[in-house]
PDB file of C-alpha atoms in Angstrom:
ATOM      1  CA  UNK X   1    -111.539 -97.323-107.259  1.00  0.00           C
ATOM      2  CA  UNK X   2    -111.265-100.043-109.647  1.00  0.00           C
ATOM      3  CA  UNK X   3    -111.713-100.003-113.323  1.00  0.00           C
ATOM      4  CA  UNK X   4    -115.514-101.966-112.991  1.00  0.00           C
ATOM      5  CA  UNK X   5    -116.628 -99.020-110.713  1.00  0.00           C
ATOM      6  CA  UNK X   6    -115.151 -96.172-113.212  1.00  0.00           C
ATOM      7  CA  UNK X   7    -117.048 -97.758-115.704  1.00  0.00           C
ATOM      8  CA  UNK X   8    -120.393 -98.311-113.694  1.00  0.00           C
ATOM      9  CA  UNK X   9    -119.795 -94.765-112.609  1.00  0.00           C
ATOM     10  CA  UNK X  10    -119.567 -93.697-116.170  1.00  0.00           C
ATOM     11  CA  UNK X  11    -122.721 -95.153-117.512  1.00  0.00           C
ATOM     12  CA  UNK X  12    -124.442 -94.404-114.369  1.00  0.00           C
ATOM     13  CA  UNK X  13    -123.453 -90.612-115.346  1.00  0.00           C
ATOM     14  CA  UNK X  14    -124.546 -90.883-119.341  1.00  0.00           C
ATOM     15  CA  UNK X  15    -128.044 -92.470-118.601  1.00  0.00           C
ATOM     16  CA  UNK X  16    -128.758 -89.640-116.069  1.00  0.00           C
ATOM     17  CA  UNK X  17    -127.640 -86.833-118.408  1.00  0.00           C
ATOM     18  CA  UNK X  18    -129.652 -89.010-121.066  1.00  0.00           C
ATOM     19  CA  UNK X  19    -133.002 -88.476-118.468  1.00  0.00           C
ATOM     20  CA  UNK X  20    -132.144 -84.989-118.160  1.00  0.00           C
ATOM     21  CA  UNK X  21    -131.723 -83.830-121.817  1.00  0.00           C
ATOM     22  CA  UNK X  22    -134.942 -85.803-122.958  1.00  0.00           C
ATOM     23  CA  UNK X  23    -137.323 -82.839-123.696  1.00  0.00           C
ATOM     24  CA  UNK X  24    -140.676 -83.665-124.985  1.00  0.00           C
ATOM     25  CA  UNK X  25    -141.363 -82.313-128.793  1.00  0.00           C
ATOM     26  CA  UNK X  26    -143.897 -79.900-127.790  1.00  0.00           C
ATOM     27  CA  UNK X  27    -142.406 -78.495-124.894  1.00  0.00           C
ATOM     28  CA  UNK X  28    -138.846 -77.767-127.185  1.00  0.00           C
ATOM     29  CA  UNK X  29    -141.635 -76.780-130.125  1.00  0.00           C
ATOM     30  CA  UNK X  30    -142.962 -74.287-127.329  1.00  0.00           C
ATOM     31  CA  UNK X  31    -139.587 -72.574-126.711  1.00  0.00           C
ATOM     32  CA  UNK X  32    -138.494 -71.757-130.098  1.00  0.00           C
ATOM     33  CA  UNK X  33    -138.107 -68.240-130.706  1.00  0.00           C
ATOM     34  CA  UNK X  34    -141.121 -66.734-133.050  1.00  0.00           C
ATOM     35  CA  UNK X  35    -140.265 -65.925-136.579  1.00  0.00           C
ATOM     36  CA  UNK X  36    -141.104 -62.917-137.868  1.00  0.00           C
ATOM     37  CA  UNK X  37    -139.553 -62.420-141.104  1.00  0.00           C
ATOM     38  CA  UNK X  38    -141.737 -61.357-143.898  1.00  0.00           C
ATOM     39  CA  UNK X  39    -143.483 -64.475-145.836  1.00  0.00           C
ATOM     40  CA  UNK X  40    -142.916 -64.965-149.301  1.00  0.00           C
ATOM     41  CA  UNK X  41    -146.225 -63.518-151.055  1.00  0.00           C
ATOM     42  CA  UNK X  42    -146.648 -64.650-154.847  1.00  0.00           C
ATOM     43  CA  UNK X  43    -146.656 -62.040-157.256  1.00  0.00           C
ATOM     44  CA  UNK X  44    -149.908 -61.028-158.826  1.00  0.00           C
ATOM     45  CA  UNK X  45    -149.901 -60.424-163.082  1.00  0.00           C
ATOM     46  CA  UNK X  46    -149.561 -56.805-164.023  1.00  0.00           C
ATOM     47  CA  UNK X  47    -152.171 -54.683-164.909  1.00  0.00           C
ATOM     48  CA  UNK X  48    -152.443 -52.342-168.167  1.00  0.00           C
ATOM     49  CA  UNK X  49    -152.443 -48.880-167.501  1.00  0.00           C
ATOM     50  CA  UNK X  50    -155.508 -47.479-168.160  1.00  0.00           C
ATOM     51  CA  UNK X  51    -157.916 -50.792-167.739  1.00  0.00           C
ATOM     52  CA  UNK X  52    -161.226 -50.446-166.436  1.00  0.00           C
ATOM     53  CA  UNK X  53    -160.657 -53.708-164.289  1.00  0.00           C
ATOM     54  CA  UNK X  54    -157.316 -53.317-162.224  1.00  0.00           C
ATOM     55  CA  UNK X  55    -157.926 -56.799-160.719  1.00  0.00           C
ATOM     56  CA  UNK X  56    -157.906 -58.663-156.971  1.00  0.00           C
ATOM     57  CA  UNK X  57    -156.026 -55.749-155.010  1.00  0.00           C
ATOM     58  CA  UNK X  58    -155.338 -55.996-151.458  1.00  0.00           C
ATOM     59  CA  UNK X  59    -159.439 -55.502-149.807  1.00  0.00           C
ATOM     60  CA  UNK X  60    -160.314 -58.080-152.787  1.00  0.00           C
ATOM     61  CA  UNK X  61    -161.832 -55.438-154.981  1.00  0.00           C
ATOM     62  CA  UNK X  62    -162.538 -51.844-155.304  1.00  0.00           C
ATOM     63  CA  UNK X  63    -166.535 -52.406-155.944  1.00  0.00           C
ATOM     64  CA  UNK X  64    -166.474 -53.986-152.083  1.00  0.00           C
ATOM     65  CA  UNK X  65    -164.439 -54.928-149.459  1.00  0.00           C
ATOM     66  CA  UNK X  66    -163.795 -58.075-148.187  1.00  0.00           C
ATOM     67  CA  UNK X  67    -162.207 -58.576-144.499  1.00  0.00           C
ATOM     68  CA  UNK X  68    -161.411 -62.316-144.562  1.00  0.00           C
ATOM     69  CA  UNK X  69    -157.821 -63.466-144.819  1.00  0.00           C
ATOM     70  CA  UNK X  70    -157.231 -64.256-148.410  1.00  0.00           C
ATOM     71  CA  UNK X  71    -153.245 -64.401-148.951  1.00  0.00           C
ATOM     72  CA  UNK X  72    -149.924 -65.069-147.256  1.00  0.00           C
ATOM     73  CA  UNK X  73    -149.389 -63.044-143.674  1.00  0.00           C
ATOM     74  CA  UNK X  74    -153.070 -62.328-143.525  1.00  0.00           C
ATOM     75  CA  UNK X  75    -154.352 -63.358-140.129  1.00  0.00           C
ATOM     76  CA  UNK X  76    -157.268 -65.659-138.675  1.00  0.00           C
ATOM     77  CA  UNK X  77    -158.988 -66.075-135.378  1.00  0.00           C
ATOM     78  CA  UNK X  78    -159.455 -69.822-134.861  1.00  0.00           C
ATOM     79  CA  UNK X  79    -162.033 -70.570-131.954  1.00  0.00           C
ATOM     80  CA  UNK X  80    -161.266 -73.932-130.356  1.00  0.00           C
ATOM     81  CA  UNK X  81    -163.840 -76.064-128.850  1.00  0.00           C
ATOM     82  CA  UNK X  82    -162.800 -79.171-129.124  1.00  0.00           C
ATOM     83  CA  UNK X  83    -164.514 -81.879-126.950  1.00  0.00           C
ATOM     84  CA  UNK X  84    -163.954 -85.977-127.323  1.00  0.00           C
ATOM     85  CA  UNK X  85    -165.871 -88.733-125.452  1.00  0.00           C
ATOM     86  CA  UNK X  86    -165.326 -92.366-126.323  1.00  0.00           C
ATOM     87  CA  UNK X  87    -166.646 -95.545-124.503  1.00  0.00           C
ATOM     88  CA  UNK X  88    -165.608 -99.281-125.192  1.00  0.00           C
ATOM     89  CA  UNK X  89    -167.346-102.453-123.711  1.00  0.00           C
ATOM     90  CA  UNK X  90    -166.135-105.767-124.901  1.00  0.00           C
ATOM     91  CA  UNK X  91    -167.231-108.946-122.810  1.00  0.00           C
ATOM     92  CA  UNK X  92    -166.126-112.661-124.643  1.00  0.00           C
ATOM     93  CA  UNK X  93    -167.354-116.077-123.007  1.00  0.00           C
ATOM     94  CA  UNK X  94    -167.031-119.494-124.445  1.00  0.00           C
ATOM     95  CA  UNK X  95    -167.418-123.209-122.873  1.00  0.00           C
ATOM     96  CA  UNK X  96    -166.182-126.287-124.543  1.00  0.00           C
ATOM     97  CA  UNK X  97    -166.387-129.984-123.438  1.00  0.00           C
ATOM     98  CA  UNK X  98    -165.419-132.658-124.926  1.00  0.00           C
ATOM     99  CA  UNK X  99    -165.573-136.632-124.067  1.00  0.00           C
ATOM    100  CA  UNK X 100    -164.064-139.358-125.795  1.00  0.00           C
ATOM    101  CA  UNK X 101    -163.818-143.180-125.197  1.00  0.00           C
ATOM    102  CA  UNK X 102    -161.995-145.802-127.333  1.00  0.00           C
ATOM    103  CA  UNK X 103    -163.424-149.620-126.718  1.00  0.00           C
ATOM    104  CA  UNK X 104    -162.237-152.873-127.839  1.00  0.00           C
ATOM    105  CA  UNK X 105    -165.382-155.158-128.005  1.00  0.00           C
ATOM    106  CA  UNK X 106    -164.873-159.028-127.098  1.00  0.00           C
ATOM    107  CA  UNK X 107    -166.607-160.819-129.226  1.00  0.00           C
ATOM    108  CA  UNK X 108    -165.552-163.628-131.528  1.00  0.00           C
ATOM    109  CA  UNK X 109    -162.712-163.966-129.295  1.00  0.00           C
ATOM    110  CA  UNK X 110    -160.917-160.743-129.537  1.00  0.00           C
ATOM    111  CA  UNK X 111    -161.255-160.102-126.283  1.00  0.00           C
ATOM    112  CA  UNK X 112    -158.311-162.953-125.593  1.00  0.00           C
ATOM    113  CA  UNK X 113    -156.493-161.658-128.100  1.00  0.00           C
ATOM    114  CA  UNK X 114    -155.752-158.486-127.112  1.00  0.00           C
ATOM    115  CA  UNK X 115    -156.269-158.721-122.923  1.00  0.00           C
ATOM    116  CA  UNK X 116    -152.968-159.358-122.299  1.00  0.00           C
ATOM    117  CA  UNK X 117    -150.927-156.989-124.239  1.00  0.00           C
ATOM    118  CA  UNK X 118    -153.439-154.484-122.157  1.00  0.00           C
ATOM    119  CA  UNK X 119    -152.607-155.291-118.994  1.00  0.00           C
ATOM    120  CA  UNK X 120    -149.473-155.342-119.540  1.00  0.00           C
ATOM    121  CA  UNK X 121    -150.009-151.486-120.629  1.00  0.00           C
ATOM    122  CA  UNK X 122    -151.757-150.980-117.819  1.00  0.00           C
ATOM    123  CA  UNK X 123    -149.716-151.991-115.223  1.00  0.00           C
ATOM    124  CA  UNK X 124    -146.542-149.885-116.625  1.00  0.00           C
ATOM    125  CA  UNK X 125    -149.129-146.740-116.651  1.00  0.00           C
ATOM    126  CA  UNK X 126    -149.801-148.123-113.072  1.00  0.00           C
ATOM    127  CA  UNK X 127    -153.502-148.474-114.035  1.00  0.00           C
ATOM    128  CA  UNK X 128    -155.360-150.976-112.071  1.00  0.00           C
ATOM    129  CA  UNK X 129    -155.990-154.125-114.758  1.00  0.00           C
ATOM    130  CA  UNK X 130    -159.514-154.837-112.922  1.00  0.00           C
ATOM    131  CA  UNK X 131    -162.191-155.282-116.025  1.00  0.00           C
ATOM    132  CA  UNK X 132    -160.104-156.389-118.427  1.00  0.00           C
ATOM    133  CA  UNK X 133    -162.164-159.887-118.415  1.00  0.00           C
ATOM    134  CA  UNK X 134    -165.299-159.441-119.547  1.00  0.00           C
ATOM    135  CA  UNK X 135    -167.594-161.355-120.766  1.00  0.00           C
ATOM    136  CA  UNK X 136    -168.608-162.389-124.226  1.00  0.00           C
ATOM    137  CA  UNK X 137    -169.936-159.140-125.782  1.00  0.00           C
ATOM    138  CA  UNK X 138    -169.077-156.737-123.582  1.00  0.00           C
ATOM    139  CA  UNK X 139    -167.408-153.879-124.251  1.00  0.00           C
ATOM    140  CA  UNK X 140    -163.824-153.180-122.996  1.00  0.00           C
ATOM    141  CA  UNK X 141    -162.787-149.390-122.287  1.00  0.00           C
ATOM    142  CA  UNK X 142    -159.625-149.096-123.386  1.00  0.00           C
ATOM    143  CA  UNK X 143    -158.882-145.287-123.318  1.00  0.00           C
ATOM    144  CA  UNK X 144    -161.330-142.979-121.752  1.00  0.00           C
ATOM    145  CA  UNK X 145    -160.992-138.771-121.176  1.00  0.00           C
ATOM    146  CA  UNK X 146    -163.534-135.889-120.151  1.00  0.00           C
ATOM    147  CA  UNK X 147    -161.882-132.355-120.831  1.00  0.00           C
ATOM    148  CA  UNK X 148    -163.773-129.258-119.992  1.00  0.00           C
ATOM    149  CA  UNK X 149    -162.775-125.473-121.075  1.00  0.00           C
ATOM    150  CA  UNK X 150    -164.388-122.395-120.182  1.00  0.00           C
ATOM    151  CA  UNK X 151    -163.074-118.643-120.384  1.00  0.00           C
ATOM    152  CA  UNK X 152    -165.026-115.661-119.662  1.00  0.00           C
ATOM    153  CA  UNK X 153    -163.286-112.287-120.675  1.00  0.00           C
ATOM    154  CA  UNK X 154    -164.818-108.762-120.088  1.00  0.00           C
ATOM    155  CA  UNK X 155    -163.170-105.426-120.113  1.00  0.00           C
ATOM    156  CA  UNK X 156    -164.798-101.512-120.706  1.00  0.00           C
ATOM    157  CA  UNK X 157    -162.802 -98.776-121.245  1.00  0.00           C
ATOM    158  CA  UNK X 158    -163.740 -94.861-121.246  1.00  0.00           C
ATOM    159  CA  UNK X 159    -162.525 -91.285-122.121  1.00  0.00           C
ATOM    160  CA  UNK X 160    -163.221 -87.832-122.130  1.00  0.00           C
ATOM    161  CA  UNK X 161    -161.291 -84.581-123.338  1.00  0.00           C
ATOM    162  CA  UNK X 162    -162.558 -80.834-123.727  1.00  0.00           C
ATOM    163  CA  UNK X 163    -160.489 -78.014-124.565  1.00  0.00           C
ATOM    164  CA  UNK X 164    -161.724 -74.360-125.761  1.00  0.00           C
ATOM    165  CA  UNK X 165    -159.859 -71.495-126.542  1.00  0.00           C
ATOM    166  CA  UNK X 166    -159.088 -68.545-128.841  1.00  0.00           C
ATOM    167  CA  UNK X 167    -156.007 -68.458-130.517  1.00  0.00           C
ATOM    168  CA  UNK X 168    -155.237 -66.035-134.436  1.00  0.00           C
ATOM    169  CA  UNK X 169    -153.191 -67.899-136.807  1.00  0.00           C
ATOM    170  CA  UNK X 170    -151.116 -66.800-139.124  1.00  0.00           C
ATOM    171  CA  UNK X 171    -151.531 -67.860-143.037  1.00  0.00           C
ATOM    172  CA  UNK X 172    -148.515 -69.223-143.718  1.00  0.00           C
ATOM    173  CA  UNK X 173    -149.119 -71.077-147.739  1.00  0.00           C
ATOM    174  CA  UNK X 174    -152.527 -71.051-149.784  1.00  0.00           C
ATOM    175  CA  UNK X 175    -152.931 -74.418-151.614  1.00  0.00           C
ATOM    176  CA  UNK X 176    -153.513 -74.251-155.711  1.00  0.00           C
ATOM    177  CA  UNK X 177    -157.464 -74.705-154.815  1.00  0.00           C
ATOM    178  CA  UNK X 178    -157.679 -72.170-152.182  1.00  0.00           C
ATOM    179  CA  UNK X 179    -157.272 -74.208-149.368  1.00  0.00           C
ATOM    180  CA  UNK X 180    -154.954 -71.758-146.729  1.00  0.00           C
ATOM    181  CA  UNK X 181    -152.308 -73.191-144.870  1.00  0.00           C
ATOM    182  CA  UNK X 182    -152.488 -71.967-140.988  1.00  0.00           C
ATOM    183  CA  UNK X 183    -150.418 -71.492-138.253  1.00  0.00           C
ATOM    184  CA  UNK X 184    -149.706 -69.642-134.606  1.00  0.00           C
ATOM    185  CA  UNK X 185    -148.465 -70.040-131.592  1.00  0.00           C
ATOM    186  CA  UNK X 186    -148.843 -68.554-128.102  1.00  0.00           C
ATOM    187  CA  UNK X 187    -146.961 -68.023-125.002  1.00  0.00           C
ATOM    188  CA  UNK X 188    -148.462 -66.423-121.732  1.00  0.00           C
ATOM    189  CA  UNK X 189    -146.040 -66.704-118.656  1.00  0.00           C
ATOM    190  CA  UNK X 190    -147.647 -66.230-115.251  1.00  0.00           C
ATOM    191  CA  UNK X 191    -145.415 -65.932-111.546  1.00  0.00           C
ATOM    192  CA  UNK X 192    -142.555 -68.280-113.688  1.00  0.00           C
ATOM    193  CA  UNK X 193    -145.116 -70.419-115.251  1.00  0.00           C
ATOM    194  CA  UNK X 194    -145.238 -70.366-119.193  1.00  0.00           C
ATOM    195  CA  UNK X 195    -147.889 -72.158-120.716  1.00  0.00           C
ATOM    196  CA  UNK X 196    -147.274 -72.464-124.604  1.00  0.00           C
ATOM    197  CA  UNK X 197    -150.430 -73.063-126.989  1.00  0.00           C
ATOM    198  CA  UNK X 198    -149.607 -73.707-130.830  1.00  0.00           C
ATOM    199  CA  UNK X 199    -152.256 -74.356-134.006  1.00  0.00           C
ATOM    200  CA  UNK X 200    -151.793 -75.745-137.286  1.00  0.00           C
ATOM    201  CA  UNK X 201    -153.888 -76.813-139.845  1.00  0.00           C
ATOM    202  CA  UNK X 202    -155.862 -76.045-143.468  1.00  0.00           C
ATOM    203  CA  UNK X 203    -158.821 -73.878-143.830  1.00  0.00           C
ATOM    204  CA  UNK X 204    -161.379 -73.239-146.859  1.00  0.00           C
ATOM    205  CA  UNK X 205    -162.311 -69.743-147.352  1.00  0.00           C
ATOM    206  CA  UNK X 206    -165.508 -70.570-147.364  1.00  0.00           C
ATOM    207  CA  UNK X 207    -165.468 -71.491-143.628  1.00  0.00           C
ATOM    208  CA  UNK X 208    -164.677 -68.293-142.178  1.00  0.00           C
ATOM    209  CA  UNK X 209    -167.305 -66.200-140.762  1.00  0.00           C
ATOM    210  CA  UNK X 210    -167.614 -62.258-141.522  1.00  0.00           C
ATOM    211  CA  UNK X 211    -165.562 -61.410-138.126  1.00  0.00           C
ATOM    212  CA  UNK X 212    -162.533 -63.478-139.882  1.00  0.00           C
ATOM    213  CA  UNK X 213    -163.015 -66.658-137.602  1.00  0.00           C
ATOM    214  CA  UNK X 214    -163.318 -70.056-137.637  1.00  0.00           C
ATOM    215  CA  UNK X 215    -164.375 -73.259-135.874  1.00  0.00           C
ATOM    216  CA  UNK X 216    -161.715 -75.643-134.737  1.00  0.00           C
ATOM    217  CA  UNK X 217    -163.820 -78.673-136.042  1.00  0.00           C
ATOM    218  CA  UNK X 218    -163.620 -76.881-139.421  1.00  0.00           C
ATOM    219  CA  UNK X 219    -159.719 -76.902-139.324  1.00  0.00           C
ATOM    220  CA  UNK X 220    -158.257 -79.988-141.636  1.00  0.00           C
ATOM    221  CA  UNK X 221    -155.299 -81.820-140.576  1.00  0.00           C
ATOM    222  CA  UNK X 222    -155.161 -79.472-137.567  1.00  0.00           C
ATOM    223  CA  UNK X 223    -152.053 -79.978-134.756  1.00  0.00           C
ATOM    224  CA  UNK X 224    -153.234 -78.791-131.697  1.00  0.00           C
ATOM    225  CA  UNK X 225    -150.557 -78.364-128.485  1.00  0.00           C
ATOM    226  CA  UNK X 226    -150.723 -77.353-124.709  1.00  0.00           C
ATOM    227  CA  UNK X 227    -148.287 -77.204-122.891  1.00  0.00           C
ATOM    228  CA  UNK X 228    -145.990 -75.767-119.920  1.00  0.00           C
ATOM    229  CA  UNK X 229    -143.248 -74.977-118.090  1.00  0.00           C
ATOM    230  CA  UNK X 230    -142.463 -74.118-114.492  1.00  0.00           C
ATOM    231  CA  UNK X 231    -143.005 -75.167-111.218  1.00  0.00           C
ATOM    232  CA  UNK X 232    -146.010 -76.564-111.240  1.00  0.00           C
ATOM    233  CA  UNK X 233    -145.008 -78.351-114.849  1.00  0.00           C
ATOM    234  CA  UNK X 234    -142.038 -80.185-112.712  1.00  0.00           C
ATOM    235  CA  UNK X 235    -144.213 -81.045-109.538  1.00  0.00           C
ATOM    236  CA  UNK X 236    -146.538 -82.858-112.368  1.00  0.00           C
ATOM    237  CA  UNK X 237    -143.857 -85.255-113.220  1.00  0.00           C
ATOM    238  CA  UNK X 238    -141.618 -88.144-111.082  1.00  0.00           C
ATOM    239  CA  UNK X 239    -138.210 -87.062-110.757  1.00  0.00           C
ATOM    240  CA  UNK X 240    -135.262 -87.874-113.388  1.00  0.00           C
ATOM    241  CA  UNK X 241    -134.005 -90.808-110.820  1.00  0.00           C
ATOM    242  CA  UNK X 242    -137.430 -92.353-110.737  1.00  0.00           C
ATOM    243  CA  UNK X 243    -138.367 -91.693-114.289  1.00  0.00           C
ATOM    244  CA  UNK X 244    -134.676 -93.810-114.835  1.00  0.00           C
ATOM    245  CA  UNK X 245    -135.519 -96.822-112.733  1.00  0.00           C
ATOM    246  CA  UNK X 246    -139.005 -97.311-114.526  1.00  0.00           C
ATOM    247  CA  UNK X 247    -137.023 -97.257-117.813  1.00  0.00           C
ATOM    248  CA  UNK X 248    -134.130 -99.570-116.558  1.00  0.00           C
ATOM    249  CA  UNK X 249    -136.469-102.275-114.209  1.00  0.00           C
ATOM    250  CA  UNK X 250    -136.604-105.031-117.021  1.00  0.00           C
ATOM    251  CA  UNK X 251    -140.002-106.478-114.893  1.00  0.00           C
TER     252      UNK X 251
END
């Protein structure tokens, strides 16, 4: 084997192990282990022993209790029912013509004056010189063109998405105004297939119903994923050698 093939053989070998390592984001996303740990909850001032008011306490308040998720590691049920449609028709036409014509005329003489230099044009264009003598007070067409442009362009484009769920967040951060910071992650692996579904987002207080749930179209900034692995997750995609040659065919 010479040294050309070693090194064809080489970078033959690094682009496929290239094709095979490339994971998409939210499939590697999917397979990270799930954190646990205790969250870092913000301590609360210090009461005064003996004070008729002991403050927010863990229900909210001891004259009622109040069931939605207020600080760090409480939960929320986030109901997704997400649904897109978008349609796009675009349709251009224009038309353009244009004539000119640039004439010499012969009067007072001209016409003698400035036939011959023409022809002589003429003939090197291999233009017939038939014309050139005219009469006193004609016109003679020196240059004459006709150009006509048209373009007609039309094009429509169209998509649809739904996608409903149920998935409970965790509240991982609560902005300065109240705003809570959300987000969970789920896993569900069925005959070898794993399909991974993971939510993040913000979420006023004020949005969440009385059961501790929200509306995905309520959720700011939200970072919605599904995804999965297995068998039917490979049969859904060309193979690495295919998906190689459509990245390496230049046309």
């Amino acid at each position: 084997m010479s040294l050309f093939d070693r090194i064809a053989l080489l970078v033959l070998v690094t682009l496929i192990g290239s094709t095979l390592g490339c994971v998409e984001t939210s499939m590697r996303e999917g397979r990270e282990p799930m954190d646990y740990e205790p969250l870092t909850i913000p301590q609360t001032a210090r009461t005064q022993d003996g004070s008729i008011w002991n403050g927010a306490t863990q229900s909210g308040s001891f004259l009622f209790f109040d069931e939605k998720a207020t600080n760090i590691g409480d939960l929320v049920t986030v109901v997704i029912i997400e649904q897109t449609q978008a349609e796009g028709d675009a349709r251009t036409e224009t038309d353009a013509n244009r004539i000119s014509n640039v004439g010499l005329s012969s009067d007072v003489g001209f016409q003698k004056l400035v036939a011959s230099p023409i022809q002589g044009m003429l003939r090197v264009f291999g233009f017939d010189d038939e014309g050139t003598g005219r009469a006193q007070g004609e016109t003679l067409n020196v240059v004459q063109s006709t150009m006509n442009n048209e373009f007609t362009g039309e094009g429509t484009t169209s998509r649809s998405g739904r996608f409903t769920g149920v998935i409970t967040c965790r509240v991982v951060g609560v902005l300065p105004n109240g705003v809570l910071h959300i987000k969970g992650r789920r896993s569900v692996v069925v005959n070898h297939e794993a399909q991974y579904i993971s939510l993040e987002g913000l979420v006023r207080r004020e949005d969440l119903t009385i059961e501790n749930s929200v509306l995905s179209n309520s959720v700011a900034e939200m970072r919605l994923s599904y995804d999965g692995m297995g068998v039917l997750d490979d049969k859904q995609r060309p193979g690495f050698m295919g998906r190689f040659l459509d990245w390496a065919y230049p046309f």
